[in-house]
Amino acid sequence: MRILFVASEVIASEPMGILQLSAICKKEGHDTQLVTLDRNEIEKVFLDYKPHVVAYSCMTADISSFKKADLKILNLISQMPHNVLRIMGGPHPTYFKEVLEEMDLDAICVGEGDYAIIKVLDAFKNSEKLINIPNILSRDQSELIKELPSKLDELPYSDRDILYDYVPHYQYMGLRSFVTARGCAFNCTYCYVHAYNEMFKGYGDVVRRRSPDDVINEIKEVIQKYPETRLVRFADDTFIYQVNDWFLEFAQKYKDEIGLPFYCLMRSNTFTDEIAKILSEMGCISVGMSIESGNPTMRSRILKRYIPDKTITESFEIARKYGINTYANTMLALPGGSLADDLHSFRFARDLKVDAPTYSIFCPYPGLQLTNYALENGYLEEGFNYENKYGSPSILNCYSDKEKAIQVRLQHLGPLFTTLPKWLSPLLYFLIKLPLTALYHKIGALFEVYILSTKVFKNIYPKNPIVFFKIAFDSIKYAHKANDDSNSRVAPILNLEGGPSRDIKKG
Ligand code: B12
């Protein structure tokens, strides 16, 4: 069968979910293709490719674009010589199961779809109902049967061809991402991991690892197939928690058999001197290690990040000691916080001497503990609009419009001034009061591209100037898409993870 995977856009960070599922489908003899919504060509691709299955991979921030695209697909399905199955997976249906009825889809995948997708394709091929398939809800199955894929070594390696067949110039990027584990052991209140861990409690270990050999062999294969590979990114939410047999074995093999520079995500309370020493000997050049708030009470009580100031300060000193650059996000406009808190968070990040600091305005998504805290404490009204992203002004009512505007400007100018000498900070406090948001956005966007590509994801841009500008143009386009009211930021472009904190992101 022909499966058309749909993502919102292609950016420097590979859509690892789709790459994994495409590999699984190809291994079973199916054909796959990718299309992204940002290029507005889904109808043409659909009519040319005539897929049997349309497989949406959706984040909540993009749901409205997927809904629009699906209406176009529905209009064209009648022209197909065969039935077409419409299924959605990814974070949005995982946390918003109601999308099944909202979009009248044939099925949704709740959680990881590695095993589920083949069972769905087999049932569809045999014109059987989509029932009794773990992690799948459908027109005929409203009770969710759950599973947590654990035998990750049995999964085929990510299919990167589906990406480079669609955007050939991206194979000249020097970056390649690898997932060594699924899940995260922490439960920060602004990230959906706590909801995921709750949803799949009792279905196996939260954090499931691939064997060192399995990861090392995949990296070797990728380097052979894509000689442009110059930087490895480990896409795990938290790469290393402690020094254990897995880490020691992986570290030795990576050093001996790969040795490429790499980036990974850590947390200040896992980034010990012992671990940092091993990481730097392996080739680690940068870590995403978020701060999220400069206020320790806010961090522990509201964000459930039990990391004291002292531990954070030590972790950044340790990074400098081993020459590992730091990429750290700090959230602004937290529920129950204040503008004074946000300015203190700026000073905290400045004094930590973060190499690549970013700031994001907290986006309340339904189902997050932090959103429930905001609702329970009256900082947010029920029925709020949740289709927001990093760049959107706060929607909380504990900030005045004037403060919200200042927070957006701080988000844009903060990264630059965090890296400038302390005596220049008063200039920032003056500038963020001026109504120059669009200008600051441009300055902020360019500065973030600069620091992320020079401090964090070094040497990933293609040498060929034509390809370079093609990808740089994509990145800028993405930055501006990040938020329609043009106070977006660039971070997502190079934020090859869910980026620190992920981003609403991750430690
Ligand atoms: C990498 C990443 C990014 C990258 C994007 C990478 C990309 N190209 O997709 C960047 C940095 C750009 C990013 C940005 C954002 N991100 Co982000 N990001 C992640 C992160 C850390 C890893 C995703 C990943 O690679 N997982 C590994 C792969 C293997 O798993 P997967 O993608 O989930 O796919 C599996 C299943 O979901 C399922 N599946 C997925 N698609 C499909 C499709 C079908 C048909 C089926 C059957 C199954 C299926 O099967 C797959 C294999 O098991 C996740 C956290 C996480 N651990 O998942 C957050 C996460 C996805 N991000 C999140 C958010 C909120 C954002 C932002 C919106 C933040 C913001 N406020 O602006 C932004 C903006 C996004 C945008 N579209 O503009 C949330 C999403 C929550 C939600 N309800 O949507 C997450 C879950 C973080 C969190 N824990 O809360 N992010």
mmCIF file with all atom_site columns, C-alpha atoms in Angstrom, residues 38-206:
data_model
loop_
_atom_site.group_PDB
_atom_site.id
_atom_site.type_symbol
_atom_site.label_atom_id
_atom_site.label_alt_id
_atom_site.label_comp_id
_atom_site.label_asym_id
_atom_site.label_entity_id
_atom_site.label_seq_id
_atom_site.pdbx_PDB_ins_code
_atom_site.Cartn_x
_atom_site.Cartn_y
_atom_site.Cartn_z
_atom_site.occupancy
_atom_site.B_iso_or_equiv
_atom_site.pdbx_formal_charge
_atom_site.auth_seq_id
_atom_site.auth_comp_id
_atom_site.auth_asym_id
_atom_site.auth_atom_id
_atom_site.pdbx_PDB_model_num
ATOM 1   C CA . ASP A 1 38  ? 3.812   24.600 5.093  1.00 0.00 ? 38  ASP A CA 1
ATOM 2   C CA . ARG A 1 39  ? 4.447   24.035 1.355  1.00 0.00 ? 39  ARG A CA 1
ATOM 3   C CA . ASN A 1 40  ? 0.724   24.114 0.482  1.00 0.00 ? 40  ASN A CA 1
ATOM 4   C CA . GLU A 1 41  ? 0.961   21.246 -1.994 1.00 0.00 ? 41  GLU A CA 1
ATOM 5   C CA . ILE A 1 42  ? -0.941  18.484 -0.199 1.00 0.00 ? 42  ILE A CA 1
ATOM 6   C CA . GLU A 1 43  ? -3.692  18.307 -2.868 1.00 0.00 ? 43  GLU A CA 1
ATOM 7   C CA . LYS A 1 44  ? -1.200  17.977 -5.749 1.00 0.00 ? 44  LYS A CA 1
ATOM 8   C CA . VAL A 1 45  ? 0.859   15.359 -3.880 1.00 0.00 ? 45  VAL A CA 1
ATOM 9   C CA . PHE A 1 46  ? -2.314  13.459 -2.940 1.00 0.00 ? 46  PHE A CA 1
ATOM 10  C CA . LEU A 1 47  ? -3.585  13.367 -6.546 1.00 0.00 ? 47  LEU A CA 1
ATOM 11  C CA . ASP A 1 48  ? -0.146  12.371 -7.910 1.00 0.00 ? 48  ASP A CA 1
ATOM 12  C CA . TYR A 1 49  ? 0.650   9.726  -5.268 1.00 0.00 ? 49  TYR A CA 1
ATOM 13  C CA . LYS A 1 50  ? -2.903  8.326  -4.820 1.00 0.00 ? 50  LYS A CA 1
ATOM 14  C CA . PRO A 1 51  ? -2.188  6.995  -1.315 1.00 0.00 ? 51  PRO A CA 1
ATOM 15  C CA . HIS A 1 52  ? -4.234  4.237  0.335  1.00 0.00 ? 52  HIS A CA 1
ATOM 16  C CA . VAL A 1 53  ? -3.512  5.799  3.727  1.00 0.00 ? 53  VAL A CA 1
ATOM 17  C CA . VAL A 1 54  ? -3.121  9.438  4.816  1.00 0.00 ? 54  VAL A CA 1
ATOM 18  C CA . ALA A 1 55  ? -1.101  9.418  8.061  1.00 0.00 ? 55  ALA A CA 1
ATOM 19  C CA . TYR A 1 56  ? -1.129  12.728 9.921  1.00 0.00 ? 56  TYR A CA 1
ATOM 20  C CA . SER A 1 57  ? 1.578   13.342 12.562 1.00 0.00 ? 57  SER A CA 1
ATOM 21  C CA . CYS A 1 58  ? 0.336   16.287 14.567 1.00 0.00 ? 58  CYS A CA 1
ATOM 22  C CA . MET A 1 59  ? 1.274   18.529 17.479 1.00 0.00 ? 59  MET A CA 1
ATOM 23  C CA . THR A 1 60  ? -1.518  20.508 19.167 1.00 0.00 ? 60  THR A CA 1
ATOM 24  C CA . ALA A 1 61  ? 0.027   23.821 18.118 1.00 0.00 ? 61  ALA A CA 1
ATOM 25  C CA . ASP A 1 62  ? -0.638  22.852 14.481 1.00 0.00 ? 62  ASP A CA 1
ATOM 26  C CA . ILE A 1 63  ? -4.071  21.211 14.742 1.00 0.00 ? 63  ILE A CA 1
ATOM 27  C CA . SER A 1 64  ? -5.917  23.983 12.900 1.00 0.00 ? 64  SER A CA 1
ATOM 28  C CA . SER A 1 65  ? -3.620  23.621 9.878  1.00 0.00 ? 65  SER A CA 1
ATOM 29  C CA . PHE A 1 66  ? -4.174  19.845 9.879  1.00 0.00 ? 66  PHE A CA 1
ATOM 30  C CA . LYS A 1 67  ? -7.946  20.349 10.039 1.00 0.00 ? 67  LYS A CA 1
ATOM 31  C CA . LYS A 1 68  ? -7.831  22.660 7.018  1.00 0.00 ? 68  LYS A CA 1
ATOM 32  C CA . ALA A 1 69  ? -5.679  20.201 5.075  1.00 0.00 ? 69  ALA A CA 1
ATOM 33  C CA . ASP A 1 70  ? -7.940  17.273 5.946  1.00 0.00 ? 70  ASP A CA 1
ATOM 34  C CA . LEU A 1 71  ? -10.969 19.057 4.477  1.00 0.00 ? 71  LEU A CA 1
ATOM 35  C CA . LYS A 1 72  ? -9.055  19.345 1.184  1.00 0.00 ? 72  LYS A CA 1
ATOM 36  C CA . ILE A 1 73  ? -8.223  15.629 1.331  1.00 0.00 ? 73  ILE A CA 1
ATOM 37  C CA . LEU A 1 74  ? -11.868 14.742 2.013  1.00 0.00 ? 74  LEU A CA 1
ATOM 38  C CA . ASN A 1 75  ? -12.852 16.639 -1.153 1.00 0.00 ? 75  ASN A CA 1
ATOM 39  C CA . LEU A 1 76  ? -10.405 14.617 -3.245 1.00 0.00 ? 76  LEU A CA 1
ATOM 40  C CA . ILE A 1 77  ? -10.990 11.143 -1.805 1.00 0.00 ? 77  ILE A CA 1
ATOM 41  C CA . SER A 1 78  ? -14.014 10.580 -4.052 1.00 0.00 ? 78  SER A CA 1
ATOM 42  C CA . GLN A 1 79  ? -11.658 10.879 -7.047 1.00 0.00 ? 79  GLN A CA 1
ATOM 43  C CA . MET A 1 80  ? -9.546  7.960  -5.813 1.00 0.00 ? 80  MET A CA 1
ATOM 44  C CA . PRO A 1 81  ? -9.912  4.521  -7.424 1.00 0.00 ? 81  PRO A CA 1
ATOM 45  C CA . HIS A 1 82  ? -9.712  2.952  -3.959 1.00 0.00 ? 82  HIS A CA 1
ATOM 46  C CA . ASN A 1 83  ? -10.706 3.557  -0.338 1.00 0.00 ? 83  ASN A CA 1
ATOM 47  C CA . VAL A 1 84  ? -8.454  5.884  1.600  1.00 0.00 ? 84  VAL A CA 1
ATOM 48  C CA . LEU A 1 85  ? -7.844  5.540  5.344  1.00 0.00 ? 85  LEU A CA 1
ATOM 49  C CA . ARG A 1 86  ? -7.285  8.759  7.324  1.00 0.00 ? 86  ARG A CA 1
ATOM 50  C CA . ILE A 1 87  ? -5.384  8.222  10.597 1.00 0.00 ? 87  ILE A CA 1
ATOM 51  C CA . MET A 1 88  ? -3.738  10.749 12.945 1.00 0.00 ? 88  MET A CA 1
ATOM 52  C CA . GLY A 1 89  ? -0.936  10.108 15.445 1.00 0.00 ? 89  GLY A CA 1
ATOM 53  C CA . GLY A 1 90  ? 1.547   12.135 17.436 1.00 0.00 ? 90  GLY A CA 1
ATOM 54  C CA . PRO A 1 91  ? 1.149   14.314 20.541 1.00 0.00 ? 91  PRO A CA 1
ATOM 55  C CA . HIS A 1 92  ? -2.184  15.914 19.628 1.00 0.00 ? 92  HIS A CA 1
ATOM 56  C CA . PRO A 1 93  ? -4.373  12.767 19.358 1.00 0.00 ? 93  PRO A CA 1
ATOM 57  C CA . THR A 1 94  ? -2.419  11.288 22.273 1.00 0.00 ? 94  THR A CA 1
ATOM 58  C CA . TYR A 1 95  ? -3.608  14.074 24.584 1.00 0.00 ? 95  TYR A CA 1
ATOM 59  C CA . PHE A 1 96  ? -6.784  15.102 22.693 1.00 0.00 ? 96  PHE A CA 1
ATOM 60  C CA . LYS A 1 97  ? -8.642  11.902 21.772 1.00 0.00 ? 97  LYS A CA 1
ATOM 61  C CA . GLU A 1 98  ? -11.727 13.933 20.861 1.00 0.00 ? 98  GLU A CA 1
ATOM 62  C CA . VAL A 1 99  ? -10.025 14.807 17.575 1.00 0.00 ? 99  VAL A CA 1
ATOM 63  C CA . LEU A 1 100 ? -11.210 11.402 16.269 1.00 0.00 ? 100 LEU A CA 1
ATOM 64  C CA . GLU A 1 101 ? -14.822 12.635 16.192 1.00 0.00 ? 101 GLU A CA 1
ATOM 65  C CA . GLU A 1 102 ? -13.972 16.320 15.658 1.00 0.00 ? 102 GLU A CA 1
ATOM 66  C CA . MET A 1 103 ? -12.342 15.471 12.286 1.00 0.00 ? 103 MET A CA 1
ATOM 67  C CA . ASP A 1 104 ? -14.393 12.308 11.678 1.00 0.00 ? 104 ASP A CA 1
ATOM 68  C CA . LEU A 1 105 ? -11.126 10.405 11.191 1.00 0.00 ? 105 LEU A CA 1
ATOM 69  C CA . ASP A 1 106 ? -11.028 6.664  10.619 1.00 0.00 ? 106 ASP A CA 1
ATOM 70  C CA . ALA A 1 107 ? -8.613  6.186  13.482 1.00 0.00 ? 107 ALA A CA 1
ATOM 71  C CA . ILE A 1 108 ? -6.166  7.865  15.846 1.00 0.00 ? 108 ILE A CA 1
ATOM 72  C CA . CYS A 1 109 ? -3.030  6.566  17.524 1.00 0.00 ? 109 CYS A CA 1
ATOM 73  C CA . VAL A 1 110 ? -2.670  7.329  21.233 1.00 0.00 ? 110 VAL A CA 1
ATOM 74  C CA . GLY A 1 111 ? 1.006   7.056  22.222 1.00 0.00 ? 111 GLY A CA 1
ATOM 75  C CA . GLU A 1 112 ? 3.654   5.188  20.260 1.00 0.00 ? 112 GLU A CA 1
ATOM 76  C CA . GLY A 1 113 ? 2.517   3.694  16.969 1.00 0.00 ? 113 GLY A CA 1
ATOM 77  C CA . ASP A 1 114 ? 5.427   1.373  16.098 1.00 0.00 ? 114 ASP A CA 1
ATOM 78  C CA . TYR A 1 115 ? 3.452   -1.870 16.490 1.00 0.00 ? 115 TYR A CA 1
ATOM 79  C CA . ALA A 1 116 ? -0.002  -0.368 15.918 1.00 0.00 ? 116 ALA A CA 1
ATOM 80  C CA . ILE A 1 117 ? 0.608   1.013  12.443 1.00 0.00 ? 117 ILE A CA 1
ATOM 81  C CA . ILE A 1 118 ? 1.232   -2.391 10.839 1.00 0.00 ? 118 ILE A CA 1
ATOM 82  C CA . LYS A 1 119 ? -1.831  -3.916 12.505 1.00 0.00 ? 119 LYS A CA 1
ATOM 83  C CA . VAL A 1 120 ? -3.893  -0.985 11.176 1.00 0.00 ? 120 VAL A CA 1
ATOM 84  C CA . LEU A 1 121 ? -2.520  -1.421 7.639  1.00 0.00 ? 121 LEU A CA 1
ATOM 85  C CA . ASP A 1 122 ? -3.150  -5.184 7.674  1.00 0.00 ? 122 ASP A CA 1
ATOM 86  C CA . ALA A 1 123 ? -6.720  -4.750 8.928  1.00 0.00 ? 123 ALA A CA 1
ATOM 87  C CA . PHE A 1 124 ? -7.430  -2.025 6.365  1.00 0.00 ? 124 PHE A CA 1
ATOM 88  C CA . LYS A 1 125 ? -5.923  -4.125 3.544  1.00 0.00 ? 125 LYS A CA 1
ATOM 89  C CA . ASN A 1 126 ? -8.181  -7.026 4.532  1.00 0.00 ? 126 ASN A CA 1
ATOM 90  C CA . SER A 1 127 ? -11.206 -4.688 4.871  1.00 0.00 ? 127 SER A CA 1
ATOM 91  C CA . GLU A 1 128 ? -11.430 -5.600 8.544  1.00 0.00 ? 128 GLU A CA 1
ATOM 92  C CA . LYS A 1 129 ? -12.637 -3.257 11.309 1.00 0.00 ? 129 LYS A CA 1
ATOM 93  C CA . LEU A 1 130 ? -9.935  -1.425 13.251 1.00 0.00 ? 130 LEU A CA 1
ATOM 94  C CA . ILE A 1 131 ? -10.645 -3.092 16.600 1.00 0.00 ? 131 ILE A CA 1
ATOM 95  C CA . ASN A 1 132 ? -8.547  -4.630 19.379 1.00 0.00 ? 132 ASN A CA 1
ATOM 96  C CA . ILE A 1 133 ? -5.387  -2.886 18.182 1.00 0.00 ? 133 ILE A CA 1
ATOM 97  C CA . PRO A 1 134 ? -3.358  -1.477 21.090 1.00 0.00 ? 134 PRO A CA 1
ATOM 98  C CA . ASN A 1 135 ? -2.998  2.338  21.074 1.00 0.00 ? 135 ASN A CA 1
ATOM 99  C CA . ILE A 1 136 ? -5.623  2.679  18.348 1.00 0.00 ? 136 ILE A CA 1
ATOM 100 C CA . LEU A 1 137 ? -9.081  4.257  18.676 1.00 0.00 ? 137 LEU A CA 1
ATOM 101 C CA . SER A 1 138 ? -11.383 4.115  15.655 1.00 0.00 ? 138 SER A CA 1
ATOM 102 C CA . ARG A 1 139 ? -15.002 4.405  14.546 1.00 0.00 ? 139 ARG A CA 1
ATOM 103 C CA . ASP A 1 140 ? -15.452 0.831  15.865 1.00 0.00 ? 140 ASP A CA 1
ATOM 104 C CA . GLN A 1 141 ? -13.164 0.973  18.899 1.00 0.00 ? 141 GLN A CA 1
ATOM 105 C CA . SER A 1 142 ? -13.807 3.568  21.618 1.00 0.00 ? 142 SER A CA 1
ATOM 106 C CA . GLU A 1 143 ? -12.081 1.756  24.498 1.00 0.00 ? 143 GLU A CA 1
ATOM 107 C CA . LEU A 1 144 ? -8.297  2.264  24.415 1.00 0.00 ? 144 LEU A CA 1
ATOM 108 C CA . ILE A 1 145 ? -6.105  -0.839 24.754 1.00 0.00 ? 145 ILE A CA 1
ATOM 109 C CA . LYS A 1 146 ? -2.646  0.400  25.718 1.00 0.00 ? 146 LYS A CA 1
ATOM 110 C CA . GLU A 1 147 ? 0.896   -0.735 25.044 1.00 0.00 ? 147 GLU A CA 1
ATOM 111 C CA . LEU A 1 148 ? 4.371   0.715  25.568 1.00 0.00 ? 148 LEU A CA 1
ATOM 112 C CA . PRO A 1 149 ? 6.722   -0.568 22.900 1.00 0.00 ? 149 PRO A CA 1
ATOM 113 C CA . SER A 1 150 ? 9.771   -1.850 24.746 1.00 0.00 ? 150 SER A CA 1
ATOM 114 C CA . LYS A 1 151 ? 11.807  -3.984 22.371 1.00 0.00 ? 151 LYS A CA 1
ATOM 115 C CA . LEU A 1 152 ? 13.250  -0.931 20.620 1.00 0.00 ? 152 LEU A CA 1
ATOM 116 C CA . ASP A 1 153 ? 16.196  -2.907 19.189 1.00 0.00 ? 153 ASP A CA 1
ATOM 117 C CA . GLU A 1 154 ? 13.717  -4.868 17.068 1.00 0.00 ? 154 GLU A CA 1
ATOM 118 C CA . LEU A 1 155 ? 12.564  -1.706 15.309 1.00 0.00 ? 155 LEU A CA 1
ATOM 119 C CA . PRO A 1 156 ? 14.189  -0.888 11.963 1.00 0.00 ? 156 PRO A CA 1
ATOM 120 C CA . TYR A 1 157 ? 16.460  2.155  11.872 1.00 0.00 ? 157 TYR A CA 1
ATOM 121 C CA . SER A 1 158 ? 14.805  5.485  11.060 1.00 0.00 ? 158 SER A CA 1
ATOM 122 C CA . ASP A 1 159 ? 14.036  5.924  7.355  1.00 0.00 ? 159 ASP A CA 1
ATOM 123 C CA . ARG A 1 160 ? 15.756  9.213  6.440  1.00 0.00 ? 160 ARG A CA 1
ATOM 124 C CA . ASP A 1 161 ? 15.134  8.719  2.712  1.00 0.00 ? 161 ASP A CA 1
ATOM 125 C CA . ILE A 1 162 ? 11.480  9.695  3.153  1.00 0.00 ? 162 ILE A CA 1
ATOM 126 C CA . LEU A 1 163 ? 12.744  13.135 4.271  1.00 0.00 ? 163 LEU A CA 1
ATOM 127 C CA . TYR A 1 164 ? 15.492  13.576 1.669  1.00 0.00 ? 164 TYR A CA 1
ATOM 128 C CA . ASP A 1 165 ? 13.228  12.335 -1.156 1.00 0.00 ? 165 ASP A CA 1
ATOM 129 C CA . TYR A 1 166 ? 10.913  15.217 -0.206 1.00 0.00 ? 166 TYR A CA 1
ATOM 130 C CA . VAL A 1 167 ? 13.541  17.889 0.576  1.00 0.00 ? 167 VAL A CA 1
ATOM 131 C CA . PRO A 1 168 ? 16.748  16.668 -1.122 1.00 0.00 ? 168 PRO A CA 1
ATOM 132 C CA . HIS A 1 169 ? 18.808  19.679 -0.022 1.00 0.00 ? 169 HIS A CA 1
ATOM 133 C CA . TYR A 1 170 ? 18.429  18.698 3.634  1.00 0.00 ? 170 TYR A CA 1
ATOM 134 C CA . GLN A 1 171 ? 20.770  15.746 3.192  1.00 0.00 ? 171 GLN A CA 1
ATOM 135 C CA . TYR A 1 172 ? 23.569  18.304 2.942  1.00 0.00 ? 172 TYR A CA 1
ATOM 136 C CA . MET A 1 173 ? 22.865  19.439 6.496  1.00 0.00 ? 173 MET A CA 1
ATOM 137 C CA . GLY A 1 174 ? 25.538  18.124 8.819  1.00 0.00 ? 174 GLY A CA 1
ATOM 138 C CA . LEU A 1 175 ? 23.125  17.156 11.543 1.00 0.00 ? 175 LEU A CA 1
ATOM 139 C CA . ARG A 1 176 ? 21.618  13.689 12.126 1.00 0.00 ? 176 ARG A CA 1
ATOM 140 C CA . SER A 1 177 ? 19.320  12.898 15.033 1.00 0.00 ? 177 SER A CA 1
ATOM 141 C CA . PHE A 1 178 ? 19.116  9.584  16.884 1.00 0.00 ? 178 PHE A CA 1
ATOM 142 C CA . VAL A 1 179 ? 16.744  8.362  19.562 1.00 0.00 ? 179 VAL A CA 1
ATOM 143 C CA . THR A 1 180 ? 18.503  6.101  22.069 1.00 0.00 ? 180 THR A CA 1
ATOM 144 C CA . ALA A 1 181 ? 15.541  5.937  24.474 1.00 0.00 ? 181 ALA A CA 1
ATOM 145 C CA . ARG A 1 182 ? 11.824  6.598  24.699 1.00 0.00 ? 182 ARG A CA 1
ATOM 146 C CA . GLY A 1 183 ? 10.187  8.394  27.609 1.00 0.00 ? 183 GLY A CA 1
ATOM 147 C CA . CYS A 1 184 ? 11.329  10.708 30.377 1.00 0.00 ? 184 CYS A CA 1
ATOM 148 C CA . ALA A 1 185 ? 11.523  9.981  34.095 1.00 0.00 ? 185 ALA A CA 1
ATOM 149 C CA . PHE A 1 186 ? 10.772  13.531 35.162 1.00 0.00 ? 186 PHE A CA 1
ATOM 150 C CA . ASN A 1 187 ? 7.343   15.094 35.537 1.00 0.00 ? 187 ASN A CA 1
ATOM 151 C CA . CYS A 1 188 ? 7.684   18.815 34.883 1.00 0.00 ? 188 CYS A CA 1
ATOM 152 C CA . THR A 1 189 ? 4.245   20.419 35.044 1.00 0.00 ? 189 THR A CA 1
ATOM 153 C CA . TYR A 1 190 ? 4.584   22.404 31.763 1.00 0.00 ? 190 TYR A CA 1
ATOM 154 C CA . CYS A 1 191 ? 5.410   19.312 29.692 1.00 0.00 ? 191 CYS A CA 1
ATOM 155 C CA . TYR A 1 192 ? 3.091   16.498 28.625 1.00 0.00 ? 192 TYR A CA 1
ATOM 156 C CA . VAL A 1 193 ? 5.440   13.795 29.837 1.00 0.00 ? 193 VAL A CA 1
ATOM 157 C CA . HIS A 1 194 ? 3.668   13.711 33.223 1.00 0.00 ? 194 HIS A CA 1
ATOM 158 C CA . ALA A 1 195 ? 0.371   13.031 31.434 1.00 0.00 ? 195 ALA A CA 1
ATOM 159 C CA . TYR A 1 196 ? 2.052   10.367 29.292 1.00 0.00 ? 196 TYR A CA 1
ATOM 160 C CA . ASN A 1 197 ? 3.601   8.642  32.310 1.00 0.00 ? 197 ASN A CA 1
ATOM 161 C CA . GLU A 1 198 ? 0.224   8.660  34.035 1.00 0.00 ? 198 GLU A CA 1
ATOM 162 C CA . MET A 1 199 ? -1.582  7.344  30.926 1.00 0.00 ? 199 MET A CA 1
ATOM 163 C CA . PHE A 1 200 ? 0.813   4.413  30.508 1.00 0.00 ? 200 PHE A CA 1
ATOM 164 C CA . LYS A 1 201 ? 1.448   3.677  34.174 1.00 0.00 ? 201 LYS A CA 1
ATOM 165 C CA . GLY A 1 202 ? 1.696   -0.091 34.714 1.00 0.00 ? 202 GLY A CA 1
ATOM 166 C CA . TYR A 1 203 ? 2.509   -0.812 31.057 1.00 0.00 ? 203 TYR A CA 1
ATOM 167 C CA . GLY A 1 204 ? 6.236   -1.083 31.549 1.00 0.00 ? 204 GLY A CA 1
ATOM 168 C CA . ASP A 1 205 ? 9.252   1.104  32.290 1.00 0.00 ? 205 ASP A CA 1
ATOM 169 C CA . VAL A 1 206 ? 8.724   4.761  31.506 1.00 0.00 ? 206 VAL A CA 1
#
